[in-house]
Amino acid sequence: MMSASPHNAVTVNDVGPRDGLQNQPKILTPAERVKLVKALLGAGMTHVEVGAFVSPKAVPAMAGADEVLAGLAGAGDNTVLTVLIPNVRGYELAAAAGAKSVCMVLYGSDAMAQANAGMSRKQAEDATAEILQQAHSDGVRVISTIAVAFECPFDGPVEPQLVAEIASRFLELGTDELCIADTIGAANPQQVRSLTQALVDRHGAEQIGCHFHDTRAMGLANVFAAAESGIRKFDASIGGLGGCPFAPGASGNVATEDVVMMLEQMGHDTGIDLDGLMRASELAQDLTGTAPGGRASAWIKQDVMKRRTR
Ligand code: COA
Ligand code: ZN
C-alpha cells in the first residue's frame, strides 16, 4: 500500500448494523447486533451507525436500540457510535439512552418525508433545527442526512439547487456533519461529482459526507466521484447488506469491503484492517444468512492469506 498523507485520510462509517439490518428478513437480537458492531470496531473502524430510535412497529429490526447502546458502553473515546432518529421523539429516546451522536433525516422530497416519517419535508427541517439546538446544549453531535438527495422513488428527480439550499441551511445552523444520501441508489457519478463539487467549493469538505446504495451498480463509482471532489467521509455497509423498507427499489449500501479496498489502493488511509474486516463480514453473513454483496471479499481474503504465510 502507498503511505497516505493526512490529506488522504478517509473516514468510513459502517451503517450495516442500522441500514443493513433494518431490511433483513431475519431480525437480530440486540446482543447479536452488539457482536457485529464489536467486530467492526475490532477491525479498526472508528465510526459505526449502531441502530435507530424509530417506531418498532415501523421497523421491528431496530427494536432495542437502547440495549445495543448499553452493550457498547465503554467502546472507547475514539469511537463515534451513531443512532438514526426520524423525529424529536427519537432524539429524546436516543439522548435518554446515552447516545452521543445522532443522525437526523432530512429529505429531498415531500413524498419521501411522508413515507419515512409521516411529515412534510419542511416539518422534518423544523424538527432538525429544534433537535440541533437541544443536542448542542446536551453535548450530542448531530449528523443531518439529506435522504433521496438525487431521486425520490415517488416524486422523481430532485433539483440539486434544493439539496444545496438545505445543506447550506443546516451547515449554517451548526450541524456537525451534513450527509448527502442516495437512498435508492439512483445517482450517477457525473451528478455526484457536480453536486459534491458545488458543496465542497462553498463549504469545504470537512463536514460533508456521502451515503451511496449500490442498487444500479454505481455505488463505488459514486464514491470515486465524490472523493474526486474532496469528500473524505463515506457511509458503507459490511457485506453490502441493506436497503430501505420505505423506499421502493432501494437495495444494499455500497459494501464496506469494496470502498475500503478501492480507497486504500488509491493511496487513502482508512485505518481499517482488512483481515479484521473479513471477520466482520463473515460474522454479518453468519448472523443474517444472506450473501454479502462485497465484490472485493474474495480478493481481499486471498491477499490476507498471502500476507499471513509470508
Ligand atoms: N421512536 C419510537 N416510537 C416513536 C417515535 C420514535 N422516534 N416517534 C413516534 N413514536 C411513537 C409514538 O409515540 C406513537 O406511539 P403509540 O402508538 O404508542 O402512541 C407511535 O410511534 C406513532 O406515532 P405518530 O406520531 O402517530 O407517527 P407515525 O405512526 O406516523 O410514525 C414514525 C412516525 C417516525 C415514528 C415512524 O414512521 C418511524 O419510526 N419511521 C422510521 C422509519 C425509518 O427508520 N426509516 C429508515 C431510515 S431512513
Ligand atoms: Zn441508506
Tab-separated table of C-alpha atoms in Angstrom, residues 17 21 28-41 50 64-73 283 287:
chain	number	residue	atom	x	y	z
A	17	PRO	CA	-25.938	-2.530	11.839
A	21	LEU	CA	-30.154	-4.862	9.216
A	28	LEU	CA	-31.202	-9.996	15.028
A	29	THR	CA	-31.266	-9.671	18.804
A	30	PRO	CA	-29.636	-6.629	20.416
A	31	ALA	CA	-26.838	-8.940	21.647
A	32	GLU	CA	-26.157	-10.138	18.091
A	33	ARG	CA	-26.110	-6.543	16.863
A	34	VAL	CA	-23.622	-5.633	19.610
A	35	LYS	CA	-21.426	-8.530	18.486
A	36	LEU	CA	-21.465	-7.267	14.896
A	37	VAL	CA	-20.586	-3.706	15.962
A	38	LYS	CA	-17.739	-5.017	18.127
A	39	ALA	CA	-16.378	-6.992	15.172
A	40	LEU	CA	-16.370	-3.785	13.097
A	41	LEU	CA	-14.616	-1.862	15.879
A	50	VAL	CA	-25.395	1.095	15.547
A	64	GLY	CA	-33.950	-2.471	21.468
A	65	ALA	CA	-31.568	0.242	20.256
A	66	ASP	CA	-31.177	1.243	23.916
A	67	GLU	CA	-29.906	-2.262	24.699
A	68	VAL	CA	-27.461	-2.045	21.800
A	69	LEU	CA	-26.068	1.240	23.158
A	70	ALA	CA	-25.850	-0.221	26.665
A	71	GLY	CA	-23.988	-3.239	25.292
A	72	LEU	CA	-21.467	-0.919	23.691
A	73	ALA	CA	-20.814	1.295	26.711
A	283	LEU	CA	-19.993	-12.660	11.012
A	287	LEU	CA	-25.854	-13.742	11.545
